[in-house]
Structures are given as structure tokens and as C-alpha cells.
Coordinates of C-alpha atoms in Angstrom, one line a residue:
Chain A
M222 CA 3.8 -60.8 23.6
S223 CA 2.3 -64.0 25.8
D224 CA 5.0 -63.5 28.7
T225 CA 4.7 -59.2 29.4
V226 CA 5.0 -58.8 33.0
I227 CA 4.6 -55.2 32.8
R228 CA 3.1 -52.9 30.3
V229 CA 3.7 -48.8 30.2
E230 CA 1.0 -47.1 27.9
G231 CA 1.6 -43.8 27.6
I232 CA 1.9 -42.5 30.6
S233 CA 2.7 -38.7 31.5
K234 CA 2.9 -37.2 35.4
E235 CA 2.2 -33.6 35.6
Y236 CA 3.7 -31.6 38.6
Q237 CA 3.1 -28.2 39.6
L238 CA 5.8 -26.1 40.1
G239 CA 6.3 -23.7 43.0
V240 CA 3.7 -23.8 45.4
V241 CA 1.9 -27.4 45.6
N242 CA -1.9 -26.8 44.9
H243 CA -2.9 -24.4 42.7
G244 CA -1.7 -22.0 45.8
T245 CA -5.1 -20.7 46.0
L246 CA -8.4 -22.2 46.5
V247 CA -10.2 -19.9 43.9
R248 CA -8.0 -21.6 41.5
D249 CA -9.1 -25.1 43.1
F250 CA -11.9 -24.4 42.1
Q251 CA -11.8 -23.0 39.0
S252 CA -10.1 -26.6 38.0
L253 CA -12.9 -28.1 39.9
W254 CA -15.5 -26.3 37.7
A255 CA -13.6 -27.1 34.4
R256 CA -13.9 -30.7 35.5
W257 CA -17.5 -31.3 36.4
R258 CA -18.6 -29.4 32.9
G259 CA -16.4 -31.5 31.4
V260 CA -14.4 -28.5 29.4
P261 CA -10.6 -28.7 29.6
D262 CA -8.9 -27.9 32.9
P263 CA -7.6 -24.2 32.6
N264 CA -4.8 -25.4 34.9
S265 CA -3.4 -27.9 33.3
R266 CA -0.9 -28.4 30.5
L267 CA -1.7 -31.9 29.9
S268 CA -5.5 -31.4 28.7
N269 CA -4.7 -28.6 26.2
S270 CA -2.5 -30.3 24.5
R271 CA -0.7 -33.8 24.9
S272 CA 2.3 -33.7 23.4
D273 CA 3.0 -30.0 22.9
A274 CA 5.0 -28.7 25.8
T275 CA 3.9 -24.8 25.6
P276 CA 1.0 -24.2 27.4
K277 CA -1.6 -22.4 25.6
S278 CA -3.6 -20.4 28.4
E279 CA -6.5 -18.3 26.8
G280 CA -8.4 -16.9 29.9
V281 CA -6.1 -17.4 32.4
R282 CA -4.6 -14.1 33.5
N283 CA -1.2 -16.4 35.3
P284 CA -0.6 -19.3 33.7
P285 CA 1.1 -21.6 36.3
E286 CA 3.9 -23.5 36.1
T287 CA 3.8 -27.1 35.4
I288 CA 6.7 -29.9 34.4
L289 CA 5.4 -32.9 32.7
A290 CA 8.2 -35.2 35.0
L291 CA 7.5 -37.7 32.5
D292 CA 5.8 -37.2 29.4
D293 CA 4.1 -39.9 27.2
V294 CA 5.8 -43.0 28.0
S295 CA 5.3 -46.7 26.8
F296 CA 7.5 -49.9 27.0
D297 CA 6.8 -53.9 27.7
I298 CA 8.6 -55.9 29.9
R299 CA 8.5 -59.0 29.7
R300 CA 9.3 -61.7 31.7
G301 CA 13.0 -62.8 32.8
E302 CA 14.0 -59.4 31.3
A303 CA 17.0 -57.4 32.8
V304 CA 16.5 -53.5 32.2
G305 CA 18.7 -50.6 33.2
I306 CA 16.8 -47.6 33.4
L307 CA 19.2 -44.8 32.5
G308 CA 19.3 -40.7 32.0
K309 CA 20.7 -37.8 34.0
N310 CA 19.0 -36.2 37.6
G311 CA 15.7 -35.1 36.9
A312 CA 14.9 -37.4 34.0
G313 CA 11.9 -39.0 35.4
K314 CA 13.8 -42.4 36.4
T315 CA 12.2 -41.7 40.0
T316 CA 8.6 -40.8 38.4
L317 CA 8.7 -43.7 36.6
V318 CA 9.6 -46.1 39.2
K319 CA 7.1 -44.3 42.0
I320 CA 4.1 -44.8 39.2
L321 CA 5.4 -48.7 38.9
S322 CA 5.1 -49.3 42.6
E323 CA 1.9 -47.2 42.9
I324 CA 3.2 -44.9 45.3
V325 CA 2.2 -42.2 43.0
Y326 CA -0.3 -42.0 40.1
P327 CA 0.4 -41.4 37.0
S328 CA -1.6 -38.0 35.6
R329 CA -2.8 -40.2 32.5
G330 CA -2.2 -43.8 30.8
S331 CA -1.8 -46.8 32.6
V332 CA 0.3 -49.4 33.6
K333 CA -0.3 -52.9 33.8
I334 CA 1.3 -55.3 36.2
R335 CA 1.0 -59.1 36.1
G336 CA 1.8 -60.9 39.4
E337 CA 4.1 -59.1 42.7
I338 CA 6.1 -56.2 42.1
S339 CA 8.7 -55.2 45.1
A340 CA 10.2 -52.2 44.5
L341 CA 13.7 -52.0 46.4
L342 CA 13.1 -48.0 46.9
G343 CA 14.1 -47.5 50.6
L344 CA 15.4 -50.0 52.8
G345 CA 13.8 -50.6 56.5
T346 CA 10.1 -48.8 55.8
G347 CA 8.6 -48.7 59.1
F348 CA 11.3 -49.6 60.9
N349 CA 10.8 -48.4 64.9
G350 CA 13.5 -48.2 67.1
E351 CA 11.4 -48.8 70.5
L352 CA 10.9 -52.3 68.6
T353 CA 13.2 -56.0 68.4
A354 CA 14.8 -57.3 65.0
R355 CA 11.6 -59.9 64.9
D356 CA 9.1 -57.5 65.9
N357 CA 10.7 -55.0 62.6
V358 CA 11.3 -57.5 60.4
F359 CA 7.8 -59.1 60.7
L360 CA 6.7 -55.2 60.3
N361 CA 8.3 -54.7 57.2
G362 CA 7.4 -57.5 55.7
T363 CA 3.8 -57.5 56.1
I364 CA 4.1 -53.2 55.1
I365 CA 5.4 -55.3 51.6
G366 CA 2.3 -57.2 51.6
M367 CA 4.1 -60.9 52.9
K368 CA 2.3 -62.7 55.5
R369 CA 3.4 -63.5 58.9
R370 CA 3.7 -67.1 58.1
E371 CA 5.6 -66.3 54.6
I372 CA 7.9 -63.7 56.7
A373 CA 8.3 -67.0 59.7
R374 CA 10.2 -69.3 57.2
R375 CA 12.5 -66.5 55.9
F376 CA 13.3 -64.9 59.3
D377 CA 15.9 -67.6 60.6
D378 CA 17.3 -66.5 57.1
I379 CA 17.4 -63.0 57.4
I380 CA 18.8 -62.8 60.8
A381 CA 21.7 -64.7 60.0
F382 CA 22.0 -63.1 56.3
A383 CA 22.5 -59.9 58.7
E384 CA 24.4 -61.4 61.1
V385 CA 22.7 -60.5 64.1
E386 CA 21.6 -63.4 65.7
Q387 CA 22.9 -62.2 69.2
F388 CA 20.2 -59.3 69.0
V389 CA 17.2 -60.4 67.5
D390 CA 15.1 -59.8 70.9
T391 CA 16.9 -55.5 71.1
P392 CA 15.6 -52.7 70.2
I393 CA 16.9 -51.7 67.2
K394 CA 17.9 -48.1 68.8
R395 CA 20.6 -50.1 70.0
Y396 CA 22.0 -51.3 67.1
S397 CA 25.2 -49.7 65.3
S398 CA 23.9 -48.2 62.6
G399 CA 25.9 -50.6 60.2
M400 CA 23.9 -53.4 62.4
R401 CA 20.6 -51.8 61.7
S402 CA 21.2 -51.4 57.7
R403 CA 22.3 -54.8 57.6
L404 CA 18.9 -55.8 58.7
A405 CA 17.0 -53.6 56.6
F406 CA 18.7 -54.7 53.8
S407 CA 18.9 -58.1 54.6
A408 CA 15.0 -58.1 55.1
A409 CA 14.3 -56.3 51.6
V410 CA 16.6 -58.8 49.8
H411 CA 14.8 -62.1 51.7
F412 CA 11.1 -60.2 50.6
V413 CA 11.8 -60.3 46.7
A414 CA 8.7 -61.1 44.7
E415 CA 9.5 -62.4 41.1
T416 CA 9.4 -58.8 39.6
V417 CA 12.2 -56.5 41.8
I418 CA 13.0 -53.0 41.2
L419 CA 16.1 -51.6 42.6
D420 CA 16.9 -48.1 43.1
E421 CA 20.3 -47.0 43.3
A422 CA 22.1 -48.2 45.4
L423 CA 21.2 -51.0 47.3
S424 CA 24.4 -51.8 49.8
A425 CA 24.9 -51.3 53.7
G426 CA 27.6 -51.9 56.0
D427 CA 31.4 -52.7 55.9
V428 CA 33.4 -53.9 53.2
F429 CA 32.9 -57.7 53.9
F430 CA 29.0 -57.1 54.2
R431 CA 29.5 -55.1 50.7
E432 CA 30.4 -57.5 49.0
K433 CA 27.7 -60.1 50.3
A434 CA 25.6 -57.9 49.7
S435 CA 26.2 -57.5 45.8
A436 CA 27.1 -60.9 45.4
K437 CA 23.2 -61.1 47.0
I438 CA 21.3 -58.9 44.3
R439 CA 23.7 -60.3 41.8
E440 CA 22.1 -63.7 42.8
I441 CA 18.7 -62.0 42.4
V442 CA 19.2 -60.4 39.0
C443 CA 20.6 -63.9 37.6
E444 CA 17.5 -66.6 39.2
Q445 CA 16.0 -67.8 36.3
G446 CA 12.6 -66.0 35.2
R447 CA 13.1 -63.2 37.5
T448 CA 12.2 -59.5 36.0
V449 CA 14.4 -57.1 36.8
L450 CA 14.5 -53.1 36.3
V451 CA 17.9 -51.3 37.6
I452 CA 18.1 -47.7 38.6
S453 CA 21.9 -46.8 38.4
H454 CA 24.2 -44.1 37.6
S455 CA 27.5 -46.4 38.1
M456 CA 27.2 -47.9 34.3
K457 CA 29.2 -50.6 35.2
L458 CA 26.6 -52.4 37.2
I459 CA 23.8 -51.4 35.1
K460 CA 26.6 -52.7 32.2
E461 CA 27.1 -56.1 34.1
L462 CA 23.2 -56.8 35.7
C463 CA 21.1 -55.9 32.4
H464 CA 20.9 -56.8 28.5
R465 CA 18.4 -53.8 27.9
G466 CA 17.9 -50.4 28.7
I467 CA 16.3 -47.5 28.4
L468 CA 17.0 -44.0 28.7
M469 CA 15.4 -41.0 29.9
K470 CA 15.7 -37.2 28.8
Q471 CA 13.3 -34.7 30.3
G472 CA 10.5 -37.5 31.2
R473 CA 10.5 -39.0 27.6
L474 CA 12.0 -42.3 26.7
I475 CA 14.5 -41.6 23.6
Q476 CA 16.1 -44.9 23.5
D477 CA 14.8 -48.3 24.0
G478 CA 17.5 -51.1 23.0
P479 CA 20.6 -53.4 24.0
I480 CA 22.3 -51.7 27.2
G481 CA 25.8 -51.7 25.3
E482 CA 24.1 -48.9 22.6
V483 CA 22.3 -47.1 25.1
V484 CA 24.8 -46.8 27.7
E485 CA 27.5 -45.3 24.9
N486 CA 24.3 -43.1 23.5
Y487 CA 23.9 -41.8 27.2
L488 CA 27.9 -41.1 27.7
R489 CA 27.7 -39.4 24.5
H490 CA 25.1 -37.3 24.6
G491 CA 24.9 -37.0 28.6
S492 CA 26.7 -33.5 28.8
G493 CA 28.2 -32.8 32.1
T494 CA 27.4 -35.5 34.6
T495 CA 30.1 -38.2 33.8
L496 CA 30.2 -38.2 38.0
G497 CA 28.6 -41.3 38.7
A498 CA 29.8 -42.7 35.5
T499 CA 33.0 -44.5 37.0
S500 CA 32.0 -44.9 40.8
D501 CA 30.8 -48.4 42.2
I502 CA 28.0 -49.4 44.3
T503 CA 28.3 -47.1 46.9
V504 CA 26.0 -46.4 49.7
G505 CA 23.2 -44.0 49.1
T506 CA 20.7 -41.6 51.1
N507 CA 18.0 -44.0 51.2
A508 CA 15.5 -40.6 50.8
P509 CA 13.2 -41.1 48.3
L510 CA 13.7 -38.7 45.9
R511 CA 10.7 -35.7 46.0
A512 CA 8.9 -34.5 43.2
T513 CA 10.2 -31.8 41.2
G514 CA 8.2 -29.0 42.7
Chain B
M237 CA -5.4 -100.9 48.3
L238 CA -6.3 -99.7 44.7
Y239 CA -9.5 -98.1 46.1
F240 CA -8.4 -96.5 48.5
L241 CA -5.5 -94.7 46.1
T242 CA -7.9 -93.8 44.2
C243 CA -9.6 -92.4 46.7
V244 CA -6.6 -90.4 48.1
A245 CA -6.2 -89.2 44.1
T246 CA -9.6 -88.0 44.6
I247 CA -9.4 -86.3 47.8
S248 CA -6.0 -84.7 46.3
D249 CA -7.4 -83.1 43.4
T250 CA -10.2 -81.6 45.0
W251 CA -8.2 -80.3 47.5
V252 CA -5.7 -78.4 44.9
I253 CA -8.8 -77.3 43.1
G254 CA -9.9 -75.6 46.6
V255 CA -6.1 -74.1 47.0
S256 CA -6.0 -73.0 43.4
R257 CA -9.4 -71.2 43.9
A258 CA -8.2 -69.8 47.6
S259 CA -5.2 -68.3 45.7
V260 CA -7.6 -66.5 43.3
M261 CA -9.4 -65.0 45.9
F262 CA -6.7 -64.3 48.5
G263 CA -4.2 -63.1 46.1
G264 CA -1.4 -66.4 47.2
S265 CA 2.0 -66.7 47.4
P266 CA 4.2 -65.4 44.2
E267 CA 4.4 -69.0 42.5
R268 CA 0.9 -70.0 42.8
K269 CA 0.0 -67.0 41.1
A270 CA 2.2 -68.1 38.4
I271 CA 0.5 -71.2 37.9
K272 CA -2.4 -69.0 37.8
V273 CA -2.1 -66.7 35.4
S274 CA -0.8 -69.4 32.8
Q275 CA -3.9 -71.3 33.7
L276 CA -6.2 -68.4 32.6
H277 CA -3.9 -67.6 29.7
V278 CA -4.8 -70.9 27.7
V279 CA -8.1 -69.8 28.2
A280 CA -8.1 -66.7 27.2
P281 CA -4.6 -65.7 25.0
K282 CA -5.5 -62.0 24.0
E283 CA -7.7 -60.7 27.0
D284 CA -6.4 -58.4 29.4
I285 CA -8.2 -60.1 32.3
T286 CA -4.7 -61.8 33.1
W287 CA -3.7 -58.5 34.4
T288 CA -2.6 -58.8 38.5
K289 CA -3.0 -54.4 38.8
V290 CA -3.8 -51.5 36.9
V291 CA -2.9 -48.5 38.0
A292 CA -4.2 -45.9 36.5
P293 CA -5.7 -42.0 37.4
D294 CA -9.0 -43.0 37.4
I295 CA -10.2 -45.4 39.9
G296 CA -13.7 -44.5 40.1
L297 CA -15.3 -43.1 42.8
L298 CA -15.4 -45.4 46.3
N299 CA -12.1 -46.8 46.0
V300 CA -12.2 -49.7 48.9
R301 CA -10.8 -53.0 48.3
P302 CA -12.0 -55.5 50.7
R303 CA -10.3 -58.3 49.9
E304 CA -6.9 -56.2 49.0
L305 CA -7.6 -55.1 52.8
W306 CA -7.9 -58.7 53.7
H307 CA -4.7 -59.7 52.4
Y308 CA -3.3 -57.0 54.3
R309 CA -4.7 -58.1 58.0
D310 CA -1.4 -59.1 59.6
L311 CA 0.0 -55.9 58.7
I312 CA -3.1 -54.2 60.9
V313 CA -2.1 -56.7 63.8
L314 CA 1.5 -56.1 63.6
L315 CA 0.5 -52.1 63.6
V316 CA -1.9 -52.5 66.7
Y317 CA 1.1 -54.4 68.3
R318 CA 3.5 -51.5 67.3
D319 CA 1.3 -48.9 69.2
F320 CA 0.9 -51.0 72.3
V321 CA 4.6 -52.0 72.6
I322 CA 6.0 -48.3 72.0
S323 CA 3.4 -46.8 74.1
C324 CA 4.3 -48.6 77.2
R325 CA 8.1 -49.3 76.6
Q326 CA 10.3 -47.6 79.4
T327 CA 8.0 -46.2 80.9
I328 CA 7.1 -46.8 84.9
L329 CA 3.7 -46.6 84.6
G330 CA 2.9 -48.1 81.2
P331 CA -0.5 -48.1 80.5
I332 CA -1.5 -46.3 83.4
W333 CA -1.0 -43.0 81.8
W334 CA -4.1 -43.6 79.3
M335 CA -6.0 -43.7 82.9
L336 CA -4.4 -40.5 84.5
Q337 CA -5.4 -38.3 81.6
P338 CA -9.6 -38.6 81.9
I339 CA -8.5 -38.1 86.0
L340 CA -7.0 -35.2 85.9
L341 CA -9.3 -33.9 83.6
C342 CA -12.1 -34.9 85.4
V343 CA -10.6 -33.5 88.2
T344 CA -10.7 -30.1 87.1
Y345 CA -14.2 -30.5 85.5
V346 CA -15.5 -31.5 89.2
L347 CA -13.9 -28.5 90.5
I348 CA -14.8 -25.8 88.0
F349 CA -18.5 -27.1 87.0
S350 CA -19.8 -28.5 90.3
V351 CA -18.2 -27.1 92.8
I352 CA -17.5 -23.4 91.8
A353 CA -20.5 -23.2 88.8
R354 CA -22.9 -25.4 90.3
V355 CA -23.9 -27.5 86.7
S356 CA -26.6 -30.1 87.4
T357 CA -25.1 -33.4 86.9
D358 CA -28.5 -35.1 86.9
G359 CA -28.1 -36.2 90.4
I360 CA -25.2 -38.1 89.5
P361 CA -21.8 -38.3 91.8
P362 CA -20.1 -35.9 89.7
V363 CA -16.8 -37.7 89.4
L364 CA -18.7 -40.6 87.6
F365 CA -20.6 -38.1 85.8
F366 CA -17.8 -36.8 84.2
L367 CA -15.6 -40.0 84.1
S368 CA -18.2 -41.6 82.1
G369 CA -18.4 -39.1 79.7
L370 CA -14.5 -38.4 79.0
T371 CA -13.7 -42.3 79.0
F372 CA -16.2 -42.6 76.1
W373 CA -15.0 -38.6 74.4
F374 CA -11.2 -40.2 74.7
Y375 CA -12.1 -43.3 72.6
F376 CA -14.1 -40.4 70.0
I377 CA -11.4 -38.1 69.8
G378 CA -8.5 -40.5 70.1
V379 CA -9.7 -42.1 66.9
F380 CA -10.2 -38.8 65.1
S381 CA -7.4 -37.1 65.9
N382 CA -5.1 -40.1 65.0
V383 CA -7.2 -41.2 61.6
A384 CA -6.8 -37.3 60.8
N385 CA -2.8 -37.3 60.9
T386 CA -2.5 -40.4 58.7
F387 CA -1.0 -38.6 55.9
S388 CA 1.6 -36.4 57.9
S389 CA 2.6 -38.9 60.5
N390 CA 3.4 -42.1 58.1
A391 CA 4.8 -39.7 54.9
S392 CA 7.9 -41.4 54.9
I393 CA 6.2 -44.5 54.8
F394 CA 3.7 -43.5 52.2
G395 CA 6.5 -42.7 49.9
Q396 CA 8.5 -45.8 49.9
V397 CA 5.8 -48.8 49.5
Y398 CA 2.2 -49.6 48.2
F399 CA -0.1 -51.0 50.5
P400 CA -4.0 -50.0 50.9
R401 CA -4.5 -47.0 52.9
L402 CA -6.8 -47.5 54.6
V403 CA -4.8 -50.4 56.7
M404 CA -3.8 -47.3 59.1
P405 CA -6.9 -45.9 60.1
I406 CA -8.3 -49.2 60.7
A407 CA -5.4 -49.6 62.8
W408 CA -5.7 -47.0 64.9
S409 CA -9.5 -47.5 65.8
I410 CA -8.5 -51.0 67.0
S411 CA -5.3 -49.6 69.3
A412 CA -7.7 -46.9 70.5
L413 CA -9.9 -49.9 71.7
I414 CA -7.2 -51.3 73.7
K415 CA -6.4 -48.1 75.4
F416 CA -10.0 -47.3 75.7
S417 CA -10.9 -50.5 77.3
F418 CA -8.3 -49.9 79.9
Q419 CA -10.2 -46.9 80.8
L420 CA -13.7 -48.5 81.1
A421 CA -12.0 -50.7 83.2
F422 CA -10.7 -48.1 85.5
L423 CA -14.2 -46.5 85.1
A424 CA -15.9 -50.0 86.4
V425 CA -13.7 -49.9 89.6
C426 CA -14.7 -46.1 90.5
Y427 CA -18.4 -47.3 89.8
L428 CA -18.2 -50.2 91.9
V429 CA -16.2 -47.7 95.0
Y430 CA -19.5 -45.9 94.8
V431 CA -22.3 -48.5 95.1
L432 CA -20.5 -49.8 97.7
Y433 CA -21.3 -46.5 99.3
G434 CA -24.2 -46.7 98.7
S435 CA -24.7 -44.3 95.6
P436 CA -27.9 -44.2 93.4
V437 CA -26.6 -45.1 90.1
A438 CA -27.2 -48.0 88.4
P439 CA -26.6 -50.0 84.8
Q440 CA -29.3 -49.7 82.7
W441 CA -30.6 -52.6 79.9
T442 CA -28.8 -50.1 77.6
L443 CA -25.8 -51.6 78.3
L444 CA -26.5 -54.2 75.8
L445 CA -26.2 -51.6 73.7
L446 CA -22.8 -50.4 74.6
P447 CA -20.9 -53.0 71.4
F448 CA -23.1 -51.3 69.2
V449 CA -22.6 -48.0 71.0
I450 CA -18.5 -48.4 70.6
L451 CA -18.8 -49.3 66.5
Y452 CA -20.9 -46.1 66.3
A453 CA -18.5 -44.3 68.1
A454 CA -15.5 -45.7 65.7
A455 CA -17.8 -45.1 62.6
L456 CA -18.3 -41.5 63.3
A457 CA -14.9 -40.5 64.6
T458 CA -13.1 -42.6 61.9
G459 CA -15.7 -40.8 59.0
C460 CA -15.0 -37.5 61.0
G461 CA -10.9 -38.3 60.9
L462 CA -11.2 -39.5 56.8
I463 CA -12.4 -36.1 55.8
M464 CA -10.1 -34.3 58.4
A465 CA -6.8 -36.1 56.9
A466 CA -7.9 -35.8 53.1
L467 CA -8.4 -32.1 53.7
T468 CA -5.1 -31.4 55.5
S469 CA -3.3 -33.5 53.2
K470 CA -3.8 -30.8 50.9
Y471 CA -4.3 -27.6 52.9
R472 CA -2.2 -28.2 55.6
D473 CA -3.3 -24.9 57.9
L474 CA -6.3 -27.0 59.0
T475 CA -4.0 -29.1 61.1
L476 CA -3.8 -26.1 63.2
T477 CA -7.7 -26.2 64.1
M478 CA -7.5 -29.3 65.0
P479 CA -6.9 -28.9 69.1
M480 CA -9.8 -26.1 68.4
I481 CA -12.2 -28.3 67.0
M482 CA -11.9 -30.8 69.2
R483 CA -12.4 -28.9 72.5
L484 CA -15.5 -27.1 71.3
W485 CA -16.8 -30.3 70.2
R486 CA -16.3 -31.5 73.5
Y487 CA -18.0 -28.7 75.1
L488 CA -20.7 -29.5 72.6
S489 CA -21.4 -33.1 72.8
A490 CA -22.9 -33.3 76.5
V491 CA -19.9 -34.7 78.1
V492 CA -19.4 -31.8 80.3
I493 CA -23.0 -30.5 80.5
P494 CA -26.0 -33.3 80.5
M495 CA -28.0 -32.3 77.7
S496 CA -31.1 -32.0 80.9
A497 CA -29.4 -28.8 81.5
V498 CA -29.3 -27.2 78.2
P499 CA -32.5 -25.1 77.7
E500 CA -35.3 -26.2 76.1
N501 CA -35.1 -24.0 73.0
Y502 CA -31.3 -24.6 72.5
R503 CA -31.5 -28.4 72.1
C504 CA -32.3 -28.5 68.8
Y505 CA -29.3 -27.7 67.8
F506 CA -27.8 -30.3 69.6
D507 CA -29.5 -32.6 67.4
W508 CA -27.2 -32.0 64.6
N509 CA -24.3 -33.2 66.6
P510 CA -24.3 -37.2 66.3
V511 CA -21.9 -37.2 68.9
V512 CA -24.3 -36.4 71.5
P513 CA -26.8 -39.6 71.5
A514 CA -23.5 -41.7 71.5
V515 CA -22.6 -40.1 74.6
E516 CA -25.8 -39.8 76.3
I517 CA -26.8 -44.0 75.9
F518 CA -23.4 -44.6 77.1
R519 CA -23.9 -42.3 80.2
H520 CA -27.4 -44.0 80.3
A521 CA -26.2 -47.8 80.2
T522 CA -23.8 -47.2 83.1
L523 CA -25.2 -44.7 85.0
G524 CA -29.0 -44.5 84.5
S525 CA -29.1 -41.6 83.9
G526 CA -29.4 -38.9 80.4
T527 CA -32.2 -38.1 78.1
I528 CA -32.0 -40.4 74.5
S529 CA -34.9 -39.5 72.2
L530 CA -34.9 -41.5 68.9
P531 CA -35.2 -38.7 66.2
Q532 CA -31.8 -37.8 67.6
V533 CA -30.6 -41.3 67.4
F534 CA -32.1 -41.5 63.9
T535 CA -30.4 -38.7 62.8
G536 CA -27.4 -39.4 64.5
L537 CA -27.4 -42.7 62.2
G538 CA -27.5 -41.1 59.2
M539 CA -25.3 -38.7 59.5
T540 CA -22.5 -41.0 61.0
A541 CA -23.4 -43.3 57.4
I542 CA -22.8 -40.1 55.6
L543 CA -19.9 -38.6 57.2
L544 CA -18.4 -42.1 57.1
L545 CA -19.2 -42.9 52.9
S546 CA -18.0 -39.2 52.1
G547 CA -14.7 -40.0 53.7
L548 CA -13.9 -42.8 52.5
I549 CA -14.2 -41.5 49.2
A550 CA -12.6 -38.6 49.9
Y551 CA -9.6 -40.2 51.7
S552 CA -9.4 -42.9 48.9
R553 CA -9.1 -39.8 46.5
A554 CA -6.5 -37.9 48.8
S555 CA -4.6 -41.0 48.9
L556 CA -4.0 -40.7 45.1
T557 CA -2.3 -37.7 45.8
S558 CA -1.0 -37.4 48.8
Q559 CA 2.5 -38.4 47.9
D560 CA 2.5 -35.5 46.0
T561 CA 0.9 -33.1 47.6
V562 CA 2.2 -34.0 51.6

């Protein structure tokens, strides 16, 4: 208990299907009015029934279509654990990670965090083509909350790892896409905090760089005292990196245990999608997953 | 010798305490935080006070965390730097473009309002009159429109990383200040030329108020921009009204037509426009013309405070849901 780094307490996330908002101002006011009076929001599935998935909608002519991307998920993560999060597309993995990294907020429940979390959800955040590699690395670092001094200390390592020493003061719009993604990857892995969230494919560049990149990721994961959450469709990678697994299905946490059992269970019941199960780390699209709505 | 060592030990002790206090105050590096956490832990093993951060749907009304903003000050500096570099790189004229915009509009106004329509400019040379108004107006509107577009122009960054969303508006109002200082320098040059040729213009004591007028304009523009940002993150079509609002607002803000040229019985409506006193004071400061009324100034101050506060509230609410709605 004493070294819990992340505590997730009953979080749910509700999304509206179809149009965002309630579509019309009328529904918005209806919700607002309900909130003011302190009665359950007629447009929310959450406030009507906590765990019941069927909406009760007395008095509303067209019950709005909502979906629970996360449904009452709770777990603790202790310092030094390496946890793999498994689940099919749309199981709520990315929503969970986005809540952990404070990009979206839960509709209910809370997440308590001790220390710093760095979430590698997308590489090269804030990169601008007009700026040089130097400026971009500094901008990227300060966006994730680092001080310029700390970045300056790691700067040479970042550039050396990305193998772009010659082009430090060249605007990165002149870079090849490989160089740019190497720089982004290098910056990301050099800025990691004590708790790291790795979402999906984290790799860049040619086959040689890819080798180096996955070695670096292993180094990060294995470092003493580091807490890691991994989301990947590569069972091979997850089994190798993690010792604990969390299985998600339709927004619910359905299994939490040793990684071997969880993977086995997932592969047995995860009907259909064995597509990603055998593939190794691949270069993924860095686009963040959008809300199912 | 022994005495010396003791002294060093004492000093380094206090220094360590100082450092750990500082890290509690400002976040500090992860390693240091880990020490802090374990220390606190010994004192209170079962309390939740050791959590660094709690992510929950309920954030309270005014979710401005000044300490966190201070932690991100380097980001603000770099964002301002980025704006400057981007607008100057690979251009022939660079910052001169910033002056071109008020100049062209000024020429248009001189032609339309002074040459053709013959609207009074309080006895000031029309070029100076319009240029001073427009210089001020472009600062105001620059902050307003950029702040209003915060969510749509930063959607990709906001979708990947958390940082206090208020960083962006602050950076915008500072980088607009750089642009403004270039335009102000140009105004000063024009001014000197006119003075050399013997125009009846003279700066007044109100020049001392200039920093406050700029601060006022920044606060007002940011407040309005934040409200607009919060609204547009939910209702997209409001972005279409932005150019219209900005243009109408300009004509009602004494930028083009001086308050003295507005008929007496309509003037009371202008009291409700908080931009008017700022424009009038700015013009009074630089050129020595303009009507400043104290009630107008106080109304403006009050409205600015209300707008800024409600803007901050609306913005912090909107940044909770912006990733779900934008």
C-alpha cells in the first residue's frame, strides 16, 4: 500500500454518440437546469443508474445515445511495477491512458497520482517545421513540464541518440521524415519521468535505429524503481516487458493478474482480432485515438 | 579547523532544508520529489496528502493554479520565442509586415473619413489620429482573436500532453506585446516627423498611464478571448462571427470616430464599451486629444474585472471538456 504510485478509483467516462453537445441548445439548458436544481440529468446515463447499462429515460422523448467508454474501473499500481493493458479496439485502453495523463477528465471517479507521469502518447508534440532541432527539443521538453536547465543537461544525449548532430541548427522542415521521427523519439525517451505510459508503437527510423530504439525502451522499462504502463497489441512485447496484466472489455476491467494468465485469457476470448497478436513493434500512426463519438 | 567544519555543516544543513522547501514549493525534479514523498510519509502514513495530483471531474469554480503556471514559465518564454521566429523566418520584410497592416488601413481611413466624409479628428492630423487608434486596436484585437482560437489551433498539442491550458493565452498576450512595441515605435517616428513640421500635437501627463492602459487592454482582451474560446470549443459556428464582431467593435470603440464627434444623446451607450476609455486615454497620452470621463473609466475597470473573472471560469471549465468536444 505504501508505495502506490497511481490509484484509480471507480472512474467512468461517458461519451455522447453521434453529435457532440446535446446537439441542441435546448438539451444543454435542460441539463444545466437539472444540475442547478440538483436532480439527475435527464440526458446522462451516468446519473440515472450507476452500473446499469440501460438508460432510464422518463420524460425525455428522444433518449440520447451515450456510451460508457470506461465503466467503474479501479486498480492500484505500485512503484516499480510493469503493467500491460490489454483489450480489443474500443475497449477503453486509450481513454484510460488519457485520463491518467490528464488530457481528458473522468465523468465520475478519480485518479490519484504520486510523482510525475510522462505519457508517450504521441511523439514530437509541439514540433514546428520552421524551428531548428535545438528549438524544437526545448519546446517539446518544456511542453511536458521540464525546465530549460534540465533539458540543456540532456540535450547532447538527445541529439547524439537521434544521430542528427550535423543538423542541430537546421529548421526541421528540411529534415527527412526519418530524421524527424528519430529526433522526436529521442526527445521523448530522454524526458521520461519515474512513471511512464507507453502507448502502442514507439519506434522510428530504419531497421538499425529501430533496434536501438527498442533497446532503449527495454532499458527504460527495466530501470530500477521505474513504473511502466504499456499498451500494445503485440503480445510478444507485452509478455516480455510486463509482469502484470490488466484486461479491458467494453470499458470494464475484467481481469487483473499475472501477465501470462491475462494474455492467455485475452487470446482465448478475444474473438476475431488476432491481427496484432503476432506482429512485432511497428511504426504506428501517432495520431491520438479519438473519442468513440 | 574543527570550528570551520562545523560551520560548513551548519550552513549545508540549512541549505538542504532550503532546497527541499523550494522543491515543495515549485515541484522540483522527480528524484527530489521522491525524497519529499518518503519524508512526508513517515509523518503521516495513512493520509492522502502525499498525492501529487488528483484527476477528478469536480475541479471547483476557478481552477487557476498560479504555482503550476509559474512552473511552466519556461514554456511561456519558448512559445513567445516561437511566435516571433515563425513570423520572421523566410520573409523579406520580417517584422515590417506588422507595421504595414496599420499603415494600409490608416491610409484607407484617411481617404474615406477625412478626405471624403470629413469627420472631425479633434484637430489632430488625420494620419496620426487614425494611426494611434489603430496601433492600440491591433494590440487589443490581436490578443482577443488569438486567445479565442486557443482550442482550435492547439487541438493536436492539447490531445497529447497535459500542461496548464492558461499558458497559451498568457503567451499570446506577451507575444502580441512584441508586435505592439514595433508598431508603437513606428507611431513615434511618424509623430516626430509631424512635430518637426510644427503640428499642434503634444504628449500629455497621461503618458505615465500608458503601462496601465496596456495592462488594462491585455486583461480585457484576454477576458473576452477566454469567454469566446470557451464558447467556440462547444459551438463551432461562433468562430464565423468573430471577424464580424471584431469589425463592428472597432467602429464602436472610438478608433475611427472620436468620442467628441458622437452626438451627445448617444454617448451614454458608449459608456458600456470598456474599450473606449482605453482608446481615449491612449490617444490623449500620445497626441493630447480625447475625452476622458472618470465614470467611464470606473465602469470599464469593473467590466474588465468581471469579464476576466468569468473568462477564467469559463475557460477552465472548457479545458476540462475541450478534448471531448473540439
